[in-house]
Tab-separated table of N, CA and C in Angstrom:
chain	number	residue	atom	x	y	z
P	1	TRP	N	145.211	140.165	-122.495
P	1	TRP	CA	145.715	139.029	-121.913
P	1	TRP	C	146.692	138.592	-122.432
P	2	GLN	N	147.724	139.331	-122.845
P	2	GLN	CA	149.095	139.088	-123.317
P	2	GLN	C	149.740	138.645	-122.448
P	3	LYS	N	149.777	138.667	-120.938
P	3	LYS	CA	150.576	138.179	-120.067
P	3	LYS	C	149.696	136.820	-119.484
P	4	GLY	N	148.812	136.586	-120.131
P	4	GLY	CA	147.919	135.194	-119.933
P	4	GLY	C	146.834	135.619	-118.731
P	5	TYR	N	145.895	134.487	-118.323
P	5	TYR	CA	144.757	134.948	-117.455
P	5	TYR	C	145.198	135.259	-116.185
P	6	ASP	N	145.920	134.235	-115.501
P	6	ASP	CA	146.506	134.554	-113.913
P	6	ASP	C	147.144	135.806	-113.811
P	7	LYS	N	148.198	136.021	-114.688
P	7	LYS	CA	148.901	137.575	-114.466
P	7	LYS	C	148.248	138.792	-114.786
P	8	THR	N	146.946	138.774	-115.532
P	8	THR	CA	146.471	139.706	-116.048
P	8	THR	C	145.365	140.339	-115.025
P	9	THR	N	145.647	141.495	-114.544
P	9	THR	CA	144.739	142.024	-113.630
P	9	THR	C	143.357	142.914	-114.070
P	10	ILE	N	142.471	143.025	-113.530
P	10	ILE	CA	141.130	143.782	-113.896
P	10	ILE	C	141.773	145.238	-114.362
P	11	ARG	N	142.663	145.772	-113.567
P	11	ARG	CA	143.194	147.121	-113.861
P	11	ARG	C	143.779	146.964	-115.322
P	12	ASP	N	144.623	145.742	-115.574
P	12	ASP	CA	145.042	145.825	-117.172
P	12	ASP	C	144.039	145.761	-118.006
P	13	ILE	N	142.967	144.991	-117.770
P	13	ILE	CA	141.967	144.837	-118.797
P	13	ILE	C	141.174	146.333	-118.960
P	14	ALA	N	140.963	147.013	-117.902
P	14	ALA	CA	140.486	148.351	-118.013
P	14	ALA	C	141.350	149.335	-118.797
P	15	ARG	N	142.356	149.003	-118.495
P	15	ARG	CA	143.611	150.190	-119.067
P	15	ARG	C	143.416	149.925	-120.867
P	16	ALA	N	143.360	148.447	-121.064
P	16	ALA	CA	143.449	148.160	-122.493
P	16	ALA	C	142.218	148.517	-123.352
P	17	THR	N	141.202	148.611	-122.637
P	17	THR	CA	139.597	148.856	-122.875
P	17	THR	C	139.266	150.119	-123.149
P	18	ASP	N	140.117	150.951	-122.560
P	18	ASP	CA	139.605	152.389	-122.296
P	18	ASP	C	138.568	152.762	-121.214
P	19	MET	N	138.434	151.733	-120.417
P	19	MET	CA	137.431	151.733	-119.481
P	19	MET	C	138.006	151.896	-117.745
P	20	THR	N	137.044	151.972	-117.128
P	20	THR	CA	137.528	152.103	-115.643
P	20	THR	C	137.386	150.918	-114.978
P	21	THR	N	137.839	150.446	-113.776
P	21	THR	CA	137.789	149.122	-113.433
P	21	THR	C	136.400	149.134	-112.848
P	22	ALA	N	135.688	150.098	-112.269
P	22	ALA	CA	134.439	150.224	-111.984
P	22	ALA	C	133.278	149.896	-113.385
P	23	GLY	N	133.924	150.238	-114.436
P	23	GLY	CA	133.140	150.272	-115.465
P	23	GLY	C	133.164	148.881	-115.710
P	24	LEU	N	134.054	147.989	-115.692
P	24	LEU	CA	134.134	146.809	-116.021
P	24	LEU	C	133.412	145.901	-114.869
P	25	TYR	N	133.442	146.194	-113.696
P	25	TYR	CA	132.838	145.360	-112.738
P	25	TYR	C	131.401	145.730	-112.841
P	26	TYR	N	130.802	146.862	-113.687
P	26	TYR	CA	129.482	147.077	-113.912
P	26	TYR	C	129.128	145.984	-114.753
P	27	TYR	N	129.695	145.329	-115.486
P	27	TYR	CA	129.313	144.396	-116.621
P	27	TYR	C	129.852	142.928	-116.085
P	28	PHE	N	130.468	143.009	-115.492
P	28	PHE	CA	131.327	141.705	-114.967
P	28	PHE	C	131.575	141.622	-113.721
P	29	LYS	N	131.278	140.655	-112.904
P	29	LYS	CA	131.295	140.931	-111.515
P	29	LYS	C	132.659	140.434	-110.983
P	30	SER	N	133.390	139.605	-111.800
P	30	SER	CA	134.739	139.249	-111.559
P	30	SER	C	135.572	139.102	-112.955
P	31	LYS	N	136.939	138.732	-112.953
P	31	LYS	CA	137.818	138.525	-114.108
P	31	LYS	C	137.085	136.889	-114.655
P	32	GLU	N	136.833	136.220	-113.879
P	32	GLU	CA	136.550	134.775	-114.267
P	32	GLU	C	134.978	135.149	-115.058
P	33	GLU	N	134.411	135.765	-114.576
P	33	GLU	CA	132.751	135.898	-115.440
P	33	GLU	C	133.217	136.406	-117.117
P	34	LEU	N	134.391	137.386	-116.799
P	34	LEU	CA	134.599	138.132	-118.044
P	34	LEU	C	135.368	136.839	-119.154
P	35	LEU	N	136.109	135.795	-118.480
P	35	LEU	CA	136.826	135.151	-119.123
P	35	LEU	C	135.619	134.167	-119.790
P	36	PHE	N	134.766	133.797	-119.007
P	36	PHE	CA	133.848	132.869	-119.163
P	36	PHE	C	133.155	133.322	-120.408
P	37	GLN	N	132.631	134.725	-120.484
P	37	GLN	CA	131.464	135.498	-121.584
P	37	GLN	C	132.445	135.382	-122.830
P	38	ILE	N	133.817	135.470	-122.662
P	38	ILE	CA	134.233	135.428	-123.911
P	38	ILE	C	134.727	134.113	-124.449
P	39	LEU	N	134.920	132.860	-123.627
P	39	LEU	CA	135.135	131.491	-124.139
P	39	LEU	C	133.928	131.102	-124.563
P	40	ASP	N	132.739	131.462	-123.868
P	40	ASP	CA	131.342	130.668	-124.135
P	40	ASP	C	130.913	131.457	-125.316
P	41	SER	N	131.005	132.793	-125.616
P	41	SER	CA	130.759	133.275	-126.869
P	41	SER	C	131.204	132.589	-128.183
P	42	HIS	N	133.125	132.282	-127.813
P	42	HIS	CA	133.639	131.661	-128.771
P	42	HIS	C	133.260	130.408	-129.189
P	43	MET	N	132.848	129.561	-128.210
P	43	MET	CA	132.370	128.164	-128.500
P	43	MET	C	130.891	128.154	-129.003
P	44	ASP	N	130.244	128.980	-128.844
P	44	ASP	CA	128.924	129.330	-129.482
P	44	ASP	C	129.084	129.609	-130.968
P	45	ASP	N	129.993	130.546	-131.240
P	45	ASP	CA	130.326	130.877	-132.687
P	45	ASP	C	130.960	129.786	-133.496
P	46	ILE	N	131.767	128.886	-132.564
P	46	ILE	CA	132.476	127.682	-133.478
P	46	ILE	C	131.475	126.595	-133.639
P	47	LEU	N	130.510	126.384	-132.630
P	47	LEU	CA	129.674	125.320	-132.748
P	47	LEU	C	128.525	125.942	-133.891
P	48	ASP	N	128.073	126.966	-133.799
P	48	ASP	CA	127.069	127.541	-135.133
P	48	ASP	C	127.884	127.096	-136.235
P	49	GLY	N	129.186	127.620	-136.533
P	49	GLY	CA	130.008	127.278	-137.768
P	49	GLY	C	130.089	125.824	-138.028
P	50	ILE	N	130.251	125.049	-137.402
P	50	ILE	CA	130.379	123.495	-137.554
P	50	ILE	C	128.897	122.722	-137.732
P	51	GLU	N	127.853	123.447	-136.944
P	51	GLU	CA	126.539	123.123	-137.179
P	51	GLU	C	125.824	123.408	-138.832
P	52	LYS	N	126.373	124.595	-138.930
P	52	LYS	CA	126.210	124.887	-140.396
P	52	LYS	C	126.538	124.248	-141.331
P	53	ILE	N	127.851	123.922	-141.251
P	53	ILE	CA	128.566	123.018	-142.281
P	53	ILE	C	127.781	121.612	-142.116
P	54	THR	N	127.704	120.737	-141.219
P	54	THR	CA	127.114	119.674	-141.165
P	54	THR	C	125.499	119.787	-141.713
P	55	GLY	N	124.933	120.796	-141.574
P	55	GLY	CA	123.446	120.950	-141.973
P	55	GLY	C	123.501	121.125	-143.812
P	56	THR	N	124.818	121.381	-144.183
P	56	THR	CA	125.105	121.426	-145.844
P	56	THR	C	125.699	120.434	-146.248
P	57	GLU	N	126.339	119.759	-145.844
P	57	GLU	CA	127.203	118.823	-146.459
P	57	GLU	C	127.071	117.273	-145.776
P	58	THR	N	126.866	116.473	-146.576
P	58	THR	CA	126.763	114.918	-146.102
P	58	THR	C	127.921	114.132	-146.384
P	59	ASP	N	128.719	114.631	-147.482
P	59	ASP	CA	129.808	113.770	-147.756
P	59	ASP	C	131.095	113.819	-146.731
P	60	PRO	N	131.528	112.533	-145.903
P	60	PRO	CA	132.122	112.980	-144.653
P	60	PRO	C	133.667	113.190	-145.226
P	61	GLN	N	134.244	113.236	-146.299
P	61	GLN	CA	135.492	113.839	-146.530
P	61	GLN	C	135.183	115.428	-146.697
P	62	ASP	N	134.221	115.754	-147.307
P	62	ASP	CA	134.040	117.145	-147.437
P	62	ASP	C	133.728	117.681	-146.130
P	63	LEU	N	132.923	116.894	-145.362
P	63	LEU	CA	132.806	117.601	-143.566
P	63	LEU	C	134.148	117.885	-143.439
P	64	ILE	N	134.851	116.822	-143.180
P	64	ILE	CA	136.422	116.688	-142.522
P	64	ILE	C	137.038	118.183	-143.342
P	65	LYS	N	137.076	118.318	-144.540
P	65	LYS	CA	138.034	119.522	-145.227
P	65	LYS	C	137.168	120.578	-144.549
P	66	LYS	N	136.169	120.732	-144.556
P	66	LYS	CA	135.332	121.975	-144.180
P	66	LYS	C	135.470	122.443	-142.753
P	67	TYR	N	135.601	121.445	-142.091
P	67	TYR	CA	135.757	121.619	-140.577
P	67	TYR	C	137.059	121.924	-140.297
P	68	ILE	N	138.280	121.460	-140.905
P	68	ILE	CA	139.482	121.873	-140.919
P	68	ILE	C	139.642	123.499	-141.345
P	69	GLN	N	138.689	123.800	-142.631
P	69	GLN	CA	138.990	125.092	-142.903
P	69	GLN	C	138.315	126.195	-141.942
P	70	LEU	N	137.358	125.472	-141.144
P	70	LEU	CA	136.496	126.380	-139.992
P	70	LEU	C	137.443	126.789	-139.042
P	71	GLN	N	138.647	125.787	-138.490
P	71	GLN	CA	139.275	125.831	-137.734
P	71	GLN	C	140.453	127.008	-138.020
P	72	VAL	N	140.707	126.595	-139.375
P	72	VAL	CA	141.942	127.856	-139.600
P	72	VAL	C	141.457	128.898	-139.859
P	73	ASP	N	139.845	129.330	-140.151
P	73	ASP	CA	139.592	130.414	-140.609
P	73	ASP	C	139.076	131.225	-139.333
P	74	THR	N	138.811	130.311	-138.389
P	74	THR	CA	138.373	130.799	-136.901
P	74	THR	C	139.641	131.423	-136.311
P	75	PHE	N	140.635	130.825	-136.502
P	75	PHE	CA	142.089	131.414	-135.890
P	75	PHE	C	142.542	132.626	-136.584
P	76	CYS	N	142.266	132.399	-137.730
P	76	CYS	CA	143.123	133.846	-138.638
P	76	CYS	C	141.815	134.915	-138.200
P	77	LYS	N	140.522	134.938	-138.119
P	77	LYS	CA	139.625	136.115	-137.937
P	77	LYS	C	139.690	136.366	-136.600
P	78	ASP	N	140.060	135.409	-135.745
P	78	ASP	CA	139.800	135.525	-134.077
P	78	ASP	C	140.876	135.245	-133.328
P	79	LYS	N	142.187	135.633	-133.619
P	79	LYS	CA	143.405	134.893	-132.952
P	79	LYS	C	143.165	134.817	-131.376
P	80	PHE	N	142.570	136.177	-130.836
P	80	PHE	CA	142.855	136.398	-129.470
P	80	PHE	C	141.781	135.364	-128.487
P	81	ARG	N	140.517	134.955	-129.087
P	81	ARG	CA	139.447	133.928	-128.426
P	81	ARG	C	140.173	132.633	-128.663
P	82	SER	N	140.857	132.546	-129.777
P	82	SER	CA	141.386	130.953	-130.248
P	82	SER	C	142.608	130.641	-129.446
P	83	LYS	N	143.304	131.653	-129.191
P	83	LYS	CA	144.493	131.488	-128.146
P	83	LYS	C	143.749	131.153	-126.518
P	84	LEU	N	142.697	132.279	-126.403
P	84	LEU	CA	142.413	131.864	-124.838
P	84	LEU	C	141.561	130.653	-124.608
P	85	ILE	N	141.034	130.287	-125.676
P	85	ILE	CA	140.094	128.955	-125.331
P	85	ILE	C	141.211	127.772	-125.029
P	86	LEU	N	142.433	127.963	-125.817
P	86	LEU	CA	143.274	126.820	-125.444
P	86	LEU	C	144.289	126.927	-124.456
P	87	ASN	N	144.375	128.204	-123.974
P	87	ASN	CA	145.357	128.304	-122.991
P	87	ASN	C	144.394	128.437	-121.602
P	88	ASP	N	143.613	129.048	-121.652
P	88	ASP	CA	142.906	129.635	-120.384
P	88	ASP	C	141.748	129.129	-119.950
P	89	ASP	N	141.341	128.034	-120.558
P	89	ASP	CA	139.862	127.292	-120.178
P	89	ASP	C	139.614	126.953	-118.831
P	90	ASP	N	141.018	126.314	-118.630
P	90	ASP	CA	141.249	125.533	-117.066
P	90	ASP	C	141.244	126.486	-116.042
P	91	CYS	N	141.064	127.814	-116.417
P	91	CYS	CA	141.347	128.655	-115.248
P	91	CYS	C	139.830	129.236	-114.774
P	92	LEU	N	138.780	128.420	-115.505
P	92	LEU	CA	137.470	128.742	-115.176
P	92	LEU	C	137.356	127.859	-113.778
P	93	THR	N	136.087	127.808	-113.188
P	93	THR	CA	135.711	127.055	-112.020
P	93	THR	C	134.122	126.665	-112.054
P	94	GLY	N	133.958	125.623	-111.382
P	94	GLY	CA	132.469	125.247	-111.126
P	94	GLY	C	131.723	125.120	-112.466
P	95	ASP	N	130.500	125.598	-112.410
P	95	ASP	CA	129.549	125.485	-113.427
P	95	ASP	C	130.386	126.428	-114.576
P	96	TRP	N	130.734	127.080	-114.587
P	96	TRP	CA	131.379	127.957	-116.216
P	96	TRP	C	132.572	126.986	-116.853
P	97	TYR	N	133.254	126.587	-115.891
P	97	TYR	CA	134.393	125.346	-116.325
P	97	TYR	C	133.390	124.130	-116.930
P	98	HIS	N	132.495	123.715	-116.392
P	98	HIS	CA	131.813	122.607	-116.880
P	98	HIS	C	130.987	122.978	-118.029
P	99	GLN	N	130.471	124.104	-118.263
P	99	GLN	CA	129.483	124.762	-119.366
P	99	GLN	C	130.494	124.356	-120.674
P	100	ILE	N	131.736	125.402	-120.499
P	100	ILE	CA	132.712	125.119	-121.444
P	100	ILE	C	133.137	123.846	-121.937
P	101	LYS	N	133.802	123.193	-120.875
P	101	LYS	CA	133.830	121.628	-121.060
P	101	LYS	C	132.837	120.752	-121.901
P	102	GLU	N	131.755	121.223	-121.704
P	102	GLU	CA	130.210	120.521	-122.193
P	102	GLU	C	130.391	120.959	-123.916
P	103	LYS	N	130.658	122.150	-123.922
P	103	LYS	CA	130.840	122.634	-125.537
P	103	LYS	C	131.734	122.128	-126.226
P	104	GLN	N	133.217	122.005	-125.385
P	104	GLN	CA	134.021	121.194	-126.258
P	104	GLN	C	133.871	119.899	-126.477
P	105	ARG	N	133.315	119.219	-125.617
P	105	ARG	CA	132.938	117.889	-125.788
P	105	ARG	C	131.893	117.661	-126.978
P	106	ASN	N	130.959	118.560	-127.035
P	106	ASN	CA	129.887	118.496	-128.328
P	106	ASN	C	130.754	118.906	-129.297
P	107	PHE	N	131.735	120.009	-129.488
P	107	PHE	CA	132.287	120.142	-130.647
P	107	PHE	C	132.989	118.976	-131.316
P	108	LEU	N	133.713	118.260	-130.338
P	108	LEU	CA	134.496	116.717	-130.651
P	108	LEU	C	133.469	115.656	-131.156
P	109	VAL	N	132.368	115.868	-131.098
P	109	VAL	CA	131.363	114.803	-131.540
P	109	VAL	C	131.172	115.046	-133.142
P	110	PHE	N	131.355	116.261	-133.558
P	110	PHE	CA	131.110	116.399	-134.990
P	110	PHE	C	132.580	115.930	-135.390
P	111	TRP	N	133.441	116.124	-135.068
P	111	TRP	CA	134.903	115.775	-135.691
P	111	TRP	C	134.541	113.970	-135.700
P	112	ARG	N	134.208	113.402	-134.528
P	112	ARG	CA	134.235	111.994	-134.319
P	112	ARG	C	133.178	111.429	-135.223
P	113	ASN	N	132.317	112.098	-135.604
P	113	ASN	CA	131.023	111.384	-136.488
P	113	ASN	C	131.578	111.450	-137.823
P	114	ALA	N	132.123	112.688	-138.318
P	114	ALA	CA	132.638	112.737	-139.688
P	114	ALA	C	133.911	111.603	-139.786
P	115	LEU	N	134.763	111.695	-139.099
P	115	LEU	CA	135.856	110.794	-139.280
P	115	LEU	C	135.334	109.408	-139.161
P	116	LYS	N	134.489	108.903	-138.516
P	116	LYS	CA	134.096	107.616	-138.244
P	116	LYS	C	133.204	107.172	-139.427
P	117	ALA	N	132.399	108.359	-139.999
P	117	ALA	CA	131.576	107.911	-141.368
P	117	ALA	C	132.890	107.950	-142.521
P	118	TYR	N	133.958	108.886	-142.459
P	118	TYR	CA	134.824	108.608	-143.368
P	118	TYR	C	135.492	107.292	-143.436
P	119	CYS	N	135.881	106.832	-142.289
P	119	CYS	CA	136.556	105.399	-142.166
P	119	CYS	C	135.917	104.165	-142.160
P	120	SER	N	134.379	104.431	-141.955
P	120	SER	CA	133.750	103.309	-142.556
P	120	SER	C	133.486	103.149	-143.734
P	121	ARG	N	133.297	104.342	-144.632
P	121	ARG	CA	133.148	104.380	-146.128
P	121	ARG	C	134.575	103.766	-146.735
P	122	GLU	N	135.671	104.015	-146.084
P	122	GLU	CA	136.708	103.785	-146.542
P	122	GLU	C	137.380	102.353	-146.350
P	123	GLY	N	136.817	101.652	-145.346
P	123	GLY	CA	136.830	100.463	-144.837
P	123	GLY	C	138.164	100.495	-143.739
P	124	LEU	N	138.296	101.505	-142.910
P	124	LEU	CA	139.155	101.662	-142.133
P	124	LEU	C	138.624	101.505	-140.876
P	125	SER	N	139.690	101.152	-140.052
P	125	SER	CA	138.936	100.785	-138.404
P	125	SER	C	138.698	102.019	-137.592
P	126	THR	N	137.705	102.168	-137.238
P	126	THR	CA	136.841	103.049	-136.201
P	126	THR	C	137.253	102.846	-134.876
P	127	GLU	N	137.891	101.947	-134.468
P	127	GLU	CA	138.415	101.564	-133.231
P	127	GLU	C	138.903	102.691	-132.120
P	128	ASP	N	139.834	103.733	-132.878
P	128	ASP	CA	140.343	104.781	-131.968
P	128	ASP	C	139.944	105.923	-132.604
P	129	ILE	N	138.759	106.066	-132.940
P	129	ILE	CA	138.259	107.161	-133.639
P	129	ILE	C	138.226	108.575	-132.755
P	130	SER	N	138.276	108.412	-131.401
P	130	SER	CA	138.031	109.586	-130.147
P	130	SER	C	139.492	109.882	-130.406
P	131	VAL	N	140.633	109.229	-130.232
P	131	VAL	CA	141.712	109.545	-130.577
P	131	VAL	C	142.207	110.267	-131.861
P	132	GLU	N	141.732	109.929	-132.923
P	132	GLU	CA	142.139	110.321	-134.141
P	132	GLU	C	141.341	111.933	-134.161
P	133	ALA	N	140.271	111.891	-133.796
P	133	ALA	CA	139.484	112.976	-134.020
P	133	ALA	C	140.172	114.214	-133.002
P	134	HIS	N	140.746	113.960	-131.702
P	134	HIS	CA	141.538	114.638	-130.912
P	134	HIS	C	142.861	115.198	-131.546
P	135	CYS	N	143.426	113.890	-132.174
P	135	CYS	CA	144.653	114.376	-132.703
P	135	CYS	C	144.570	115.423	-133.969
P	136	LEU	N	143.372	115.430	-135.109
P	136	LEU	CA	143.141	116.069	-135.849
P	136	LEU	C	142.658	117.701	-135.437
P	137	VAL	N	141.993	117.629	-134.460
P	137	VAL	CA	141.795	118.870	-133.749
P	137	VAL	C	142.819	119.696	-133.363
P	138	GLY	N	143.490	118.832	-132.501
P	138	GLY	CA	144.872	119.103	-132.123
P	138	GLY	C	145.970	119.850	-133.240
P	139	MET	N	145.963	119.070	-134.216
P	139	MET	CA	146.748	119.909	-135.515
P	139	MET	C	146.291	120.969	-135.926
P	140	CYS	N	144.949	121.191	-135.654
P	140	CYS	CA	144.225	122.412	-136.196
P	140	CYS	C	144.329	123.435	-135.197
P	141	ASN	N	144.366	123.211	-133.952
P	141	ASN	CA	144.407	124.057	-132.997
P	141	ASN	C	145.784	124.631	-132.635
P	142	TRP	N	146.757	123.815	-132.894
P	142	TRP	CA	148.280	124.028	-132.568
P	142	TRP	C	148.949	125.405	-133.591
P	143	ILE	N	148.021	125.294	-134.684
P	143	ILE	CA	148.677	126.471	-135.587
P	143	ILE	C	148.721	127.964	-134.966
P	144	TYR	N	148.184	128.231	-133.782
P	144	TYR	CA	148.112	129.353	-133.145
P	144	TYR	C	149.716	129.757	-132.681
P	145	ARG	N	150.313	128.681	-132.479
P	145	ARG	CA	151.824	128.569	-132.044
P	145	ARG	C	152.868	129.377	-133.179
P	146	TRP	N	152.336	129.011	-134.337
P	146	TRP	CA	153.520	129.363	-135.135
P	146	TRP	C	153.068	129.698	-136.721
P	147	TYR	N	151.414	129.808	-136.993
P	147	TYR	CA	150.943	130.260	-138.259
P	147	TYR	C	150.892	131.617	-138.543
P	148	ASP	N	151.432	132.193	-139.362
P	148	ASP	CA	151.137	133.369	-139.674
P	148	ASP	C	150.401	133.684	-141.204
P	149	PRO	N	148.928	134.092	-140.947
P	149	PRO	CA	148.197	134.011	-141.972
P	149	PRO	C	148.638	134.945	-143.453
P	150	LYS	N	149.523	135.832	-142.951
P	150	LYS	CA	150.319	136.643	-144.156
P	150	LYS	C	151.478	136.164	-144.915
P	151	GLY	N	151.912	135.011	-144.178
P	151	GLY	CA	153.073	134.228	-144.771
P	151	GLY	C	152.839	133.498	-146.215
P	152	PRO	N	153.688	132.907	-146.482
P	152	PRO	CA	153.732	132.377	-147.898
P	152	PRO	C	152.516	131.331	-147.944
P	153	ILE	N	152.007	130.655	-146.983
P	153	ILE	CA	150.926	129.652	-147.186
P	153	ILE	C	149.612	130.379	-146.792
P	154	GLY	N	148.798	130.511	-147.620
P	154	GLY	CA	147.544	131.132	-147.301
P	154	GLY	C	146.782	130.012	-146.355
P	155	PRO	N	145.692	130.821	-145.761
P	155	PRO	CA	144.625	129.734	-145.023
P	155	PRO	C	144.071	128.703	-145.738
P	156	GLU	N	143.707	128.560	-146.811
P	156	GLU	CA	143.096	127.702	-147.603
P	156	GLU	C	144.048	126.594	-147.855
P	157	ALA	N	145.465	127.084	-148.400
P	157	ALA	CA	146.391	126.015	-148.597
P	157	ALA	C	146.882	125.577	-147.105
P	158	LEU	N	146.774	126.059	-146.101
P	158	LEU	CA	147.067	125.610	-145.007
P	158	LEU	C	146.009	124.208	-144.210
P	159	ALA	N	144.846	124.671	-144.483
P	159	ALA	CA	143.570	123.623	-144.406
P	159	ALA	C	144.005	122.330	-145.424
P	160	GLU	N	144.121	122.778	-146.346
P	160	GLU	CA	144.404	121.324	-147.219
P	160	GLU	C	145.504	120.723	-146.943
P	161	LYS	N	146.817	121.370	-146.543
P	161	LYS	CA	147.816	120.578	-146.090
P	161	LYS	C	147.484	119.889	-145.087
P	162	ILE	N	146.859	120.317	-143.960
P	162	ILE	CA	146.559	119.679	-142.876
P	162	ILE	C	145.427	118.356	-143.183
P	163	PHE	N	144.381	118.713	-143.924
P	163	PHE	CA	143.897	117.759	-144.559
P	163	PHE	C	144.352	116.383	-145.062
P	164	GLN	N	145.374	116.752	-146.017
P	164	GLN	CA	145.944	115.678	-146.542
P	164	GLN	C	147.052	115.081	-145.914
P	165	ILE	N	147.799	115.742	-144.800
P	165	ILE	CA	148.484	114.957	-144.030
P	165	ILE	C	147.908	114.066	-143.240
P	166	PHE	N	146.651	114.396	-142.775
P	166	PHE	CA	145.710	113.650	-141.550
P	166	PHE	C	145.165	112.406	-142.583
P	167	ILE	N	144.580	112.784	-143.576
P	167	ILE	CA	143.988	111.662	-144.159
P	167	ILE	C	144.998	110.550	-144.811
P	168	ASN	N	146.329	111.063	-145.373
P	168	ASN	CA	147.162	110.143	-145.747
P	168	ASN	C	147.381	109.038	-144.481
P	169	GLY	N	147.660	109.995	-143.217
P	169	GLY	CA	147.936	109.083	-142.021
P	169	GLY	C	147.048	108.210	-141.716
P	170	LEU	N	145.632	108.438	-141.882
P	170	LEU	CA	144.515	107.523	-141.681
P	170	LEU	C	144.524	106.307	-142.615
P	171	LYS	N	144.762	106.750	-143.888
P	171	LYS	CA	144.807	105.749	-145.067
P	171	LYS	C	145.818	104.538	-144.645
P	172	ASN	N	146.956	105.179	-144.237
P	172	ASN	CA	148.085	104.335	-143.968
P	172	ASN	C	148.321	103.715	-142.423
P	173	LYS	N	147.210	104.058	-141.637
P	173	LYS	CA	147.603	103.531	-140.041
P	173	LYS	C	147.551	101.916	-140.316
P	174	THR	N	148.229	101.462	-139.135
P	174	THR	CA	148.239	99.915	-139.099
P	174	THR	C	147.407	99.504	-137.560
P	175	GLY	N	147.168	98.549	-137.474
P	175	GLY	CA	146.725	98.064	-136.100
P	175	GLY	C	145.388	97.767	-136.320
């Protein structure tokens, strides 16, 4: 889907996977079903990862650090699905759309909870925690547009930079 979901045909996908269009249709009734299966499995994987972190870590600062590292690592290991969830999730319709959006909302709950616990512990306002969670996840998600894991900054160093920039911003927020 290098051309994007809308411009990619089933024939393009079949060609790229060395399958026939009939073969693809055997497994998926439509291009949208294929997109849903890809995005649904991606959300399941990332939710599994964040749940594992949450099950083993209690310190909110460490949770935030590990969540950021998870996001960076997920992108580095799975650029295709990471880009697809950000660019093409709105191409889904009906129940498939709602299922993916529900998983995305559940994912954000983990971030909000960790940020709220951190801010509470540090005596910072939690009034805009949802906005702040979206900002932090957005920082992590946007790396797909510019970050090269083979470049001068490795994934661990990038995750640490994101953490430091965000936490310093939280500590210095006004209002």
